XYZ file of C-alpha atoms in Angstrom:
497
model
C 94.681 32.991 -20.533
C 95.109 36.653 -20.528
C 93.747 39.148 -23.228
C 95.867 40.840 -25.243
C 95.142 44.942 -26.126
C 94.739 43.864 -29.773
C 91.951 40.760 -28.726
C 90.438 42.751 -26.166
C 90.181 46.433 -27.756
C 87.579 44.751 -30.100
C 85.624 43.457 -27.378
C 85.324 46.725 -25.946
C 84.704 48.514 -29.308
C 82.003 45.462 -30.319
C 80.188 46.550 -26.947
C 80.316 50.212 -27.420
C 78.911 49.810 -30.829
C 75.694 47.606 -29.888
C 75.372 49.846 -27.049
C 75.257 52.835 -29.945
C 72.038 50.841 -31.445
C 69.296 53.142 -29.737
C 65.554 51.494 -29.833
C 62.787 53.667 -29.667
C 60.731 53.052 -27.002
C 56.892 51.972 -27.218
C 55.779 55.156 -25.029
C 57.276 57.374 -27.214
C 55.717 55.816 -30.127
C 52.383 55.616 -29.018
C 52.123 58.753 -26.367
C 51.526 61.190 -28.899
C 48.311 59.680 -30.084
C 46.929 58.965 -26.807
C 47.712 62.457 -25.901
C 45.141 63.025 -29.029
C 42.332 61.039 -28.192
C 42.051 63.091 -25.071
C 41.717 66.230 -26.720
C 38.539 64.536 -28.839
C 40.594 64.209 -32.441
C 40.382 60.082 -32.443
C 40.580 60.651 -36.308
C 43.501 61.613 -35.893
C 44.563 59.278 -33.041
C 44.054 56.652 -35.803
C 45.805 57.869 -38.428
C 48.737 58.174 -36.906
C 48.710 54.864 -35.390
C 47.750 53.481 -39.187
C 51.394 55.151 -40.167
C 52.931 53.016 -37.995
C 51.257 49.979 -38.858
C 52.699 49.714 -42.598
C 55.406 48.105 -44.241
C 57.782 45.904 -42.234
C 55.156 46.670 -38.736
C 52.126 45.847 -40.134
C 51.862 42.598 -38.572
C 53.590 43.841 -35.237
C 51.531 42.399 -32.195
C 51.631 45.682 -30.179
C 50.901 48.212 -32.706
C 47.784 46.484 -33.766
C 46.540 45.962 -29.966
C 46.894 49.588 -29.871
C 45.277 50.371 -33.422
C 42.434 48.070 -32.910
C 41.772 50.026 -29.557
C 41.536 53.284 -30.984
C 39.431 52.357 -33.975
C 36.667 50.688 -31.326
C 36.856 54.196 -29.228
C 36.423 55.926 -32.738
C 33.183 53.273 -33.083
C 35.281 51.033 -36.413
C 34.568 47.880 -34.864
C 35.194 45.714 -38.172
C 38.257 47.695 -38.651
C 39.246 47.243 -34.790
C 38.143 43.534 -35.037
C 40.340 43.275 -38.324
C 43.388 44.585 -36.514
C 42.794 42.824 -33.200
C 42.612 39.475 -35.796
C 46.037 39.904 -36.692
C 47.472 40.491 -33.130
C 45.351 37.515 -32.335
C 47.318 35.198 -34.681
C 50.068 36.361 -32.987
C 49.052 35.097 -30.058
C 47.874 32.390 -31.303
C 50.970 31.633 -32.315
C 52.527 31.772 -28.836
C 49.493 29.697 -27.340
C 50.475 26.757 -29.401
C 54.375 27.392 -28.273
C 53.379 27.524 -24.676
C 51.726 23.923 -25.199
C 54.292 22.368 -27.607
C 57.658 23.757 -27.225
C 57.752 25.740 -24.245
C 61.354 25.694 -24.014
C 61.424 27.989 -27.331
C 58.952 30.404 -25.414
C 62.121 30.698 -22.416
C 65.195 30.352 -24.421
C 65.542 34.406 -26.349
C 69.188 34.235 -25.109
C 69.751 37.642 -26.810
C 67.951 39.315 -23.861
C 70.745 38.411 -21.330
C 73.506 40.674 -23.246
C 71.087 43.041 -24.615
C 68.399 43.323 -22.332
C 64.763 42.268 -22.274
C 63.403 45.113 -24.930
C 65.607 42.489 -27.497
C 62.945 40.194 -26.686
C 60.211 39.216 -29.575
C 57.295 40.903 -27.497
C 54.536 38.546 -27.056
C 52.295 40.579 -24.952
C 51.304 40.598 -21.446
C 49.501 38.067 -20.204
C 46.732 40.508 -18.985
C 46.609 41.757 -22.659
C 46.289 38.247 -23.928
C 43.057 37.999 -22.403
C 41.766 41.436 -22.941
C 42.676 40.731 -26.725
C 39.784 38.578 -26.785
C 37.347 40.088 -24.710
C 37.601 43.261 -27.207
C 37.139 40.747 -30.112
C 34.276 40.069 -28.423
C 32.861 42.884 -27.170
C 33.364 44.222 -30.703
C 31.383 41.678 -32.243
C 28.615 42.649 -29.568
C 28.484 46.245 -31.057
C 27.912 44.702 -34.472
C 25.264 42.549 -33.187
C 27.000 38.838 -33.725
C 26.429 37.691 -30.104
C 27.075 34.076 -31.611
C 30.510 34.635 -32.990
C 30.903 36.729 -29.513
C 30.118 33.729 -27.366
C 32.944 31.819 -29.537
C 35.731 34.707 -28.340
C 34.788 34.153 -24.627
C 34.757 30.311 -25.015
C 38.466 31.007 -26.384
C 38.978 33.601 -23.207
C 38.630 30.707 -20.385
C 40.744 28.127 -22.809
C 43.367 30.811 -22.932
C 43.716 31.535 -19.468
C 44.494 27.988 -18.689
C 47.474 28.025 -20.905
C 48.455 30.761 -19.048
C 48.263 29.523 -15.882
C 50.046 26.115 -16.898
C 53.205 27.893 -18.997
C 53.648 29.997 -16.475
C 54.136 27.663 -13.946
C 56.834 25.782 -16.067
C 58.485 29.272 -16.786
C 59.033 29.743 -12.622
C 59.941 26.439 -12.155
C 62.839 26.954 -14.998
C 63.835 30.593 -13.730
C 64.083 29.409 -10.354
C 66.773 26.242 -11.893
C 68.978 28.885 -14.014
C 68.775 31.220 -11.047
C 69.999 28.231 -8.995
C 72.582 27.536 -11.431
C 73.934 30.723 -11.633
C 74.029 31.471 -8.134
C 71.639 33.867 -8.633
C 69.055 34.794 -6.354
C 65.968 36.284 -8.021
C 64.783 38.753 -5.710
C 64.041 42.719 -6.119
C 64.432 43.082 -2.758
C 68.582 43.254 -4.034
C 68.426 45.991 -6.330
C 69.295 49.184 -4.520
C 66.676 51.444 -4.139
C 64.046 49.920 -6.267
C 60.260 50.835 -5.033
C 59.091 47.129 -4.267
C 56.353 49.137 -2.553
C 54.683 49.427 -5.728
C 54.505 45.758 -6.666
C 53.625 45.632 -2.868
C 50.493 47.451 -2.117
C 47.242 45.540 -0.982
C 45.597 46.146 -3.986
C 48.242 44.133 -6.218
C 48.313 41.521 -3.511
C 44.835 41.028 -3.656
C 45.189 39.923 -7.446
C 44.452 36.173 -7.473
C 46.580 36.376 -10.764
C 48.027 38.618 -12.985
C 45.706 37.832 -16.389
C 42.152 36.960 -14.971
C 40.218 40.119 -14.852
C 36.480 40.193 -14.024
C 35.120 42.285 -16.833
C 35.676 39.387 -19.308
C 33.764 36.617 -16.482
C 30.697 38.921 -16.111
C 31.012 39.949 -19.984
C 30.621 36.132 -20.440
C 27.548 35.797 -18.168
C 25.572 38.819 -19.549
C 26.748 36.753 -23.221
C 25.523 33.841 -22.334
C 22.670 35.040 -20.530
C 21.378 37.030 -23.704
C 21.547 33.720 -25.448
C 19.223 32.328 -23.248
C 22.062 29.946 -21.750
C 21.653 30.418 -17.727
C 23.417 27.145 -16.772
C 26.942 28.817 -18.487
C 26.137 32.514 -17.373
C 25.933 31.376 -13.537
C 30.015 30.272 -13.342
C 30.899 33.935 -15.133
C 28.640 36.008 -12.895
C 30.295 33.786 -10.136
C 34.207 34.064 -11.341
C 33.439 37.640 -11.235
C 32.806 37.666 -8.206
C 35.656 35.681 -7.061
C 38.002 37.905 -9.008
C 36.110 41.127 -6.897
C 34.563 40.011 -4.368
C 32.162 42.372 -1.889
C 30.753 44.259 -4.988
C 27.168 44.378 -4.793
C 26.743 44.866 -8.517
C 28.502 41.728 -8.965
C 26.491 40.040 -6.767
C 23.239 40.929 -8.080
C 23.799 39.333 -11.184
C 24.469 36.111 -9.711
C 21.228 36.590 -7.228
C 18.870 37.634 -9.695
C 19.959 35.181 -12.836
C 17.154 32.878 -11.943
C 14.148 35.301 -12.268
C 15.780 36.851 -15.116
C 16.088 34.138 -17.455
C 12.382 32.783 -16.149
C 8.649 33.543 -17.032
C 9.045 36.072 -13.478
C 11.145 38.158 -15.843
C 10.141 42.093 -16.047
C 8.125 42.646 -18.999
C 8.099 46.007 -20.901
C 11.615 46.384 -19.811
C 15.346 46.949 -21.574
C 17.925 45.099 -19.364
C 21.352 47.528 -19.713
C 24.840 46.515 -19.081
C 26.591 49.918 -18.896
C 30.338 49.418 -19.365
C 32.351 52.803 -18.298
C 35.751 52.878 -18.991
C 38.323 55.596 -17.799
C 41.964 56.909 -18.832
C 44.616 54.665 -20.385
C 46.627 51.963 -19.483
C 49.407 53.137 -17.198
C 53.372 53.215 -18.746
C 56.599 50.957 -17.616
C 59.000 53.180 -16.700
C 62.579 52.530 -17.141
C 64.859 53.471 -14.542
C 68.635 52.988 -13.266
C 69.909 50.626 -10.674
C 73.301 50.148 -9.638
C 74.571 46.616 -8.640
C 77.579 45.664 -6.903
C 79.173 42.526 -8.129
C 82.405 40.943 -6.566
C 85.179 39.963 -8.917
C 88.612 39.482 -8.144
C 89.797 42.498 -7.985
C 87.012 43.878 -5.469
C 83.454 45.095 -6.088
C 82.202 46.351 -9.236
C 79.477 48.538 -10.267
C 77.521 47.549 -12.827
C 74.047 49.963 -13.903
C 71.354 48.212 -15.261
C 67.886 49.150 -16.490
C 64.577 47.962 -14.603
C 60.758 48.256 -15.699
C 58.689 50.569 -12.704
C 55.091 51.208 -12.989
C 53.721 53.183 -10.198
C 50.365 53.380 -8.756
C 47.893 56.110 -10.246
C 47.038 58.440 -6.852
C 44.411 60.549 -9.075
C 42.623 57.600 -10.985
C 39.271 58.189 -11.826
C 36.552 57.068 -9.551
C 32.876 56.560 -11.354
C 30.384 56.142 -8.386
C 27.087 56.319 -10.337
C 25.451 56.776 -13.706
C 22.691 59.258 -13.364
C 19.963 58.261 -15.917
C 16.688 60.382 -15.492
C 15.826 60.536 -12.074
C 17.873 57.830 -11.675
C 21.171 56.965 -9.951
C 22.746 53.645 -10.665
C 25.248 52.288 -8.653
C 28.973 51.254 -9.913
C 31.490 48.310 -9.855
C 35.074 49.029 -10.289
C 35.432 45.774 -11.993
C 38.825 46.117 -13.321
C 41.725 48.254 -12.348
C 44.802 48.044 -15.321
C 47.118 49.888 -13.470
C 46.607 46.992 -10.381
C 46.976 44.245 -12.926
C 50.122 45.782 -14.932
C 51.912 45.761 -11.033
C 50.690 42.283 -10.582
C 52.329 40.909 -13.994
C 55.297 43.255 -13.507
C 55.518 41.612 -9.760
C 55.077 38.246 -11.399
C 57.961 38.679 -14.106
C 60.545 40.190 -11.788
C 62.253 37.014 -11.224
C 62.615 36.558 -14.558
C 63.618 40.220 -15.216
C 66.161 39.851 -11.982
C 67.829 36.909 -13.293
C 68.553 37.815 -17.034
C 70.005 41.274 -15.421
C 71.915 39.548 -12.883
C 73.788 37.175 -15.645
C 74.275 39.827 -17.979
C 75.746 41.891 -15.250
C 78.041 39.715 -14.207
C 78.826 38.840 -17.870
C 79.550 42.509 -18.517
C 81.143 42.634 -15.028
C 83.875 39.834 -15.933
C 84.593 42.213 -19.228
C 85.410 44.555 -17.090
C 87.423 43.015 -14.353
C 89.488 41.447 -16.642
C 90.427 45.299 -18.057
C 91.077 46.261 -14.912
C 93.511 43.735 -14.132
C 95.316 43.447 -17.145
C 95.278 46.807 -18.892
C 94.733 49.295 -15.768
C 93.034 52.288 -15.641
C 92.792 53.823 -18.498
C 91.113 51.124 -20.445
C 89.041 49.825 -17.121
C 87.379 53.494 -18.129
C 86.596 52.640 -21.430
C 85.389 49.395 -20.648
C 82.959 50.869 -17.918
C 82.157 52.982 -20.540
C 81.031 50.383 -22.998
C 79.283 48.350 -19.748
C 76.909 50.978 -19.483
C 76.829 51.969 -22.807
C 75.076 48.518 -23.847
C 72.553 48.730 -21.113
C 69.311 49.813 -23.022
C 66.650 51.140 -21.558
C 64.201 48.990 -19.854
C 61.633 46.562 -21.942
C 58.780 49.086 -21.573
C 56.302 47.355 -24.205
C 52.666 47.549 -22.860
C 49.159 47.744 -24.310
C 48.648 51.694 -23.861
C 45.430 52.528 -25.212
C 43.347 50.129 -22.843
C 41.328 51.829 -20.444
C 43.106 52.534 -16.808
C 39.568 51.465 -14.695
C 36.658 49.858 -16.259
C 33.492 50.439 -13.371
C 29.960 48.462 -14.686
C 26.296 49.573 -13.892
C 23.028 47.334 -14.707
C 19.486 48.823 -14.482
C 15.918 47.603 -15.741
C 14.732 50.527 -17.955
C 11.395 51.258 -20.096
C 12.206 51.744 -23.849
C 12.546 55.189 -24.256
C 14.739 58.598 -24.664
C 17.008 59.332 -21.812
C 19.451 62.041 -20.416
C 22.468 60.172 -18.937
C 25.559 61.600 -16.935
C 28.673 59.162 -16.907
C 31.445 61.304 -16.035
C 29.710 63.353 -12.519
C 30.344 66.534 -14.043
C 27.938 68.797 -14.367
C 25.873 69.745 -17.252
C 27.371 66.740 -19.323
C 24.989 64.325 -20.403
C 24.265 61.966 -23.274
C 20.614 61.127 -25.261
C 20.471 57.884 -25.625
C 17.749 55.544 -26.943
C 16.952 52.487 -24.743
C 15.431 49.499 -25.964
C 16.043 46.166 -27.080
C 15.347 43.082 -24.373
C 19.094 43.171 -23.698
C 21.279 46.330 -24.015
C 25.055 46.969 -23.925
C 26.327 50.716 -23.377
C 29.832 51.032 -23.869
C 31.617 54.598 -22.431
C 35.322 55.880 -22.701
C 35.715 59.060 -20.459
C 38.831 61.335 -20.246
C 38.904 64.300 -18.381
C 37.620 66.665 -20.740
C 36.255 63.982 -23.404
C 33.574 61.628 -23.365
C 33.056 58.772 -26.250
C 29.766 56.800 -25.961
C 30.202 54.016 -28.343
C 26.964 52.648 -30.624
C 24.834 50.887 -28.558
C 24.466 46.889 -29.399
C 21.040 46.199 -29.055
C 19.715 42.057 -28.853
C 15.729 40.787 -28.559
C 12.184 42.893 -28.457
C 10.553 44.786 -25.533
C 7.075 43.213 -24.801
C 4.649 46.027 -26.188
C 2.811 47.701 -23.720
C -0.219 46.420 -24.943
C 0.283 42.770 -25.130
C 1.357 42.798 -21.376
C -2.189 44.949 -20.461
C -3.546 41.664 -22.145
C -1.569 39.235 -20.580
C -1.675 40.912 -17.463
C -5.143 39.124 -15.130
C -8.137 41.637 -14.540
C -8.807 42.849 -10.869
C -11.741 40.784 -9.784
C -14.519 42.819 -7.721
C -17.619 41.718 -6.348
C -20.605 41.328 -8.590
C -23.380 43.593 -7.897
C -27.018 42.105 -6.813
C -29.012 42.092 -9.936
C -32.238 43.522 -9.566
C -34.202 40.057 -11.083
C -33.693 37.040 -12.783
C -33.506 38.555 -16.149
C -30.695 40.990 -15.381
C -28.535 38.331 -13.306
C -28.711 36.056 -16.803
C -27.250 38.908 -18.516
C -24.630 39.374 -16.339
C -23.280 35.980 -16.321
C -23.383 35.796 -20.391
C -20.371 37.923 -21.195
C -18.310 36.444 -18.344
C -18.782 33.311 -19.444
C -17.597 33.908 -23.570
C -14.740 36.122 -22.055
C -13.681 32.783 -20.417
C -13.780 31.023 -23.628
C -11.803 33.387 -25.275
C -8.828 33.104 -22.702
């Protein structure tokens, strides 16, 4: 059947006009206030995010990841925990559509015309886990290592859902793509950098959601609770996760004599957690692909999510405490795990492209042929006109590189350098059997967040007691008299004991 001007002049206009509907992007909604909390103003940081939050957004997913972020830098955990709640229901939400109705998770048709950023955003999977590590990492600052234990227990339970939806979601990508004749590779769009989805850093990723922060988060959790049997498998996914990190390993090797009666007395245990920069962006960029049609090739420009690697990220060797210099543990690197997910959603990304370019493509083949030219321009026009920009939602305000340190320190007052520059250092006040110490450092800003604080230090004096006296050799009494009075007060300090 052919198309008439008059049936197909609204086809063309209907596409120009949805092309007309501009989004704005998440990066320019969120990079002004992360420009902010560099400067030191995370009042203000905060505020502005809070603007965004009302009316019709104030249950949006991403904006309260973001605003429940800023408020724990700014040291508001209830109010970060309150906003990280609501994002959490959202998740929630998609947890029990993952397990249920999966099929309803996979089936937001409106992203193959429109493009993904159409898409209800339902976070990262990376972000799905980190949600509930800073739930519980913010009930650690306000001392509810209970409830805390509760959001890791949900952590491992929501990484298996993971795991299992995203297995069905290939296996149903890889049937449409099959369907459609489509093959869902990268490696086809011209001139995309696959190099950065490609580097041995992403490729050493077991996944792209399991991070080791949360795993050794959970066995310094449990391990404050006194629970050594469910510490052991955290300290030891940790370990899988990054693997070769002595840090790691030495709270796996020294678990045994920590939770036992070998413990070091008169000591704090501290868990310094030392995050750096931000999250990196998705970048959207233009690819042109050739599709065949009847009438010969034609070019169709569509939008794809980049993220490249970070060449100047930070690098935290060592926190100097004292005299002290602690090794680090690059534990988690966001800007490796955004390229992993990114790597593992391409498919996806590839196929809905490749249908909606070839549904655009027909559009305008069948100008071409039937109207010539002049309207082949306009329909061109309105093909790239309703190509958006790419879907470049992403949690912004998480940290870039989180790096741990763990030391044994005396209670006491302490100078301590986090960032390697010199002449910047922090008082803080050790003590507490178990300490956490969490850090946010920007170039020329650091945050140290309150410090959560669980158990007693042994006084000094009850471990001089406890501790056995240095036997020495009696000296020869001089008679009988003086050897009975020798033997007296050893024998009622004996009772005592």
């Amino acid at each position: 059947m052919r198309l008439s001007s008059f049936s197909l002049t609204p086809l063309v206009a209907a596409l120009v006009l949805t092309g007309c509907v501009t989004t704005q992007t998440h990066d320019s909604k969120v990079s002004n206030s992360l420009a902010v909390v560099k400067t030191g103003q995370i009042e203000d940081a905060i505020r502005q995010v809070e603007e965004q939050t009302k009316g019709a957004n104030q249950n949006d997913l991403l904006l309260n990841l973001e605003k429940g972020e800023l408020m724990r830098i700014g040291k508001r955990y209830q109010d970060s925990l309150n906003a990280l709640t609501i994002a959490d229901t959202k998740v929630k939400e998609w947890e029990e559509n993952a397990k249920s109705n999966p099929q309803k998770l996979m089936g937001q048709i409106g992203a193959t015309i429109m493009g993904d950023a159409s898409r209800d955003y339902e976070g990262q999977d990376y972000e799905k886990v980190m949600l509930t590590v800073r739930m519980a990492m913010d009930r650690i600052n306000l001392g509810d290592l209970d409830t805390a234990r509760v959001d890791i227990k949900r952590t491992h339970e929501r990484e298996a859902v993971i795991a299992e939806f995203r297995s069905k979601e290939t296996e149903a990508a890889e049937k449409e793509a099959k369907e459609k004749g489509v093959t869902s590779s990268n490696k086809e769009i011209n001139g995309y950098p696959v190099e950065t989805l490609n580097d041995p850093e992403v490729l050493k990723l077991k996944n792209g959601y399991q991070n080791a922060l949360s795993h050794y988060l959970a066995g310094f959790v449990y391990e404050a609770l006194n629970e050594p049997g469910l510490a052991a498998p955290g300290y030891r996914k940790a370990i899988e996760l990054r693997p070769d990190l002595p840090v790691l390993e030495d709270g796996l090797k020294g678990l045994d004599q920590r939770t036992s009666f070998r413990r070091k007395k008169g000591v704090t245990d501290v868990l310094f957690v030392v995050e750096t920069g931000n999250a990196p962006a998705r970048q959207s960029q233009k690819f042109a692909l050739p599709l065949p049609t009847s009438r010969g090739l034609v070019t169709v420009s569509l939008t794809f999510p980049v993220i490249q690697p970070d060449k100047e990220a930070a690098v935290i060797r060592s926190v100097n405490i004292a005299n002290q210099s602690l090794p680090t543990a690059l534990i988690t690197d966001f800007n490796v795990m955004a390229r992993r997910a990114l790597k593992d959603e391409m498919p996806g990304i590839y196929t809905r492209a490749a249908i909606r370019a070839i549904t655009k493509g027909v559009v305008q083949d069948q100008v071409n042929k039937n109207f010539g030219a002049l309207a082949g321009l306009a329909a061109n026009i309105a093909v790239v006109a309703t190509e958006g920009p790419a879907d470049d939602r992403m949690w912004r305000s998480l940290p870039e590189r989180v790096f741990i340190a763990r030391a044994f320190l005396p209670p006491g007052e302490y100078d301590v350098n986090f960032s390697g520059r010199p002449g910047e250092s922090t008082k803080l006040s050790i003590d507490g059997r178990y300490m956490v110490v969490p850090v946010r450092l920007y170039p020329n800003k650091t945050y140290v967040g309150d410090l959560a604080k669980f158990g007693s230090v042994t006084p000094a004096a009850q471990i001089a007691a406890e501790t056995p006296a240095v036997k020495t050799a009696p000296t020869k009494p001089a008679n009988r008299k003086a050897a009975q009075k020798q033997v007296k007060p050893a024998a009622a300090t004996a009772g005592a004991n």
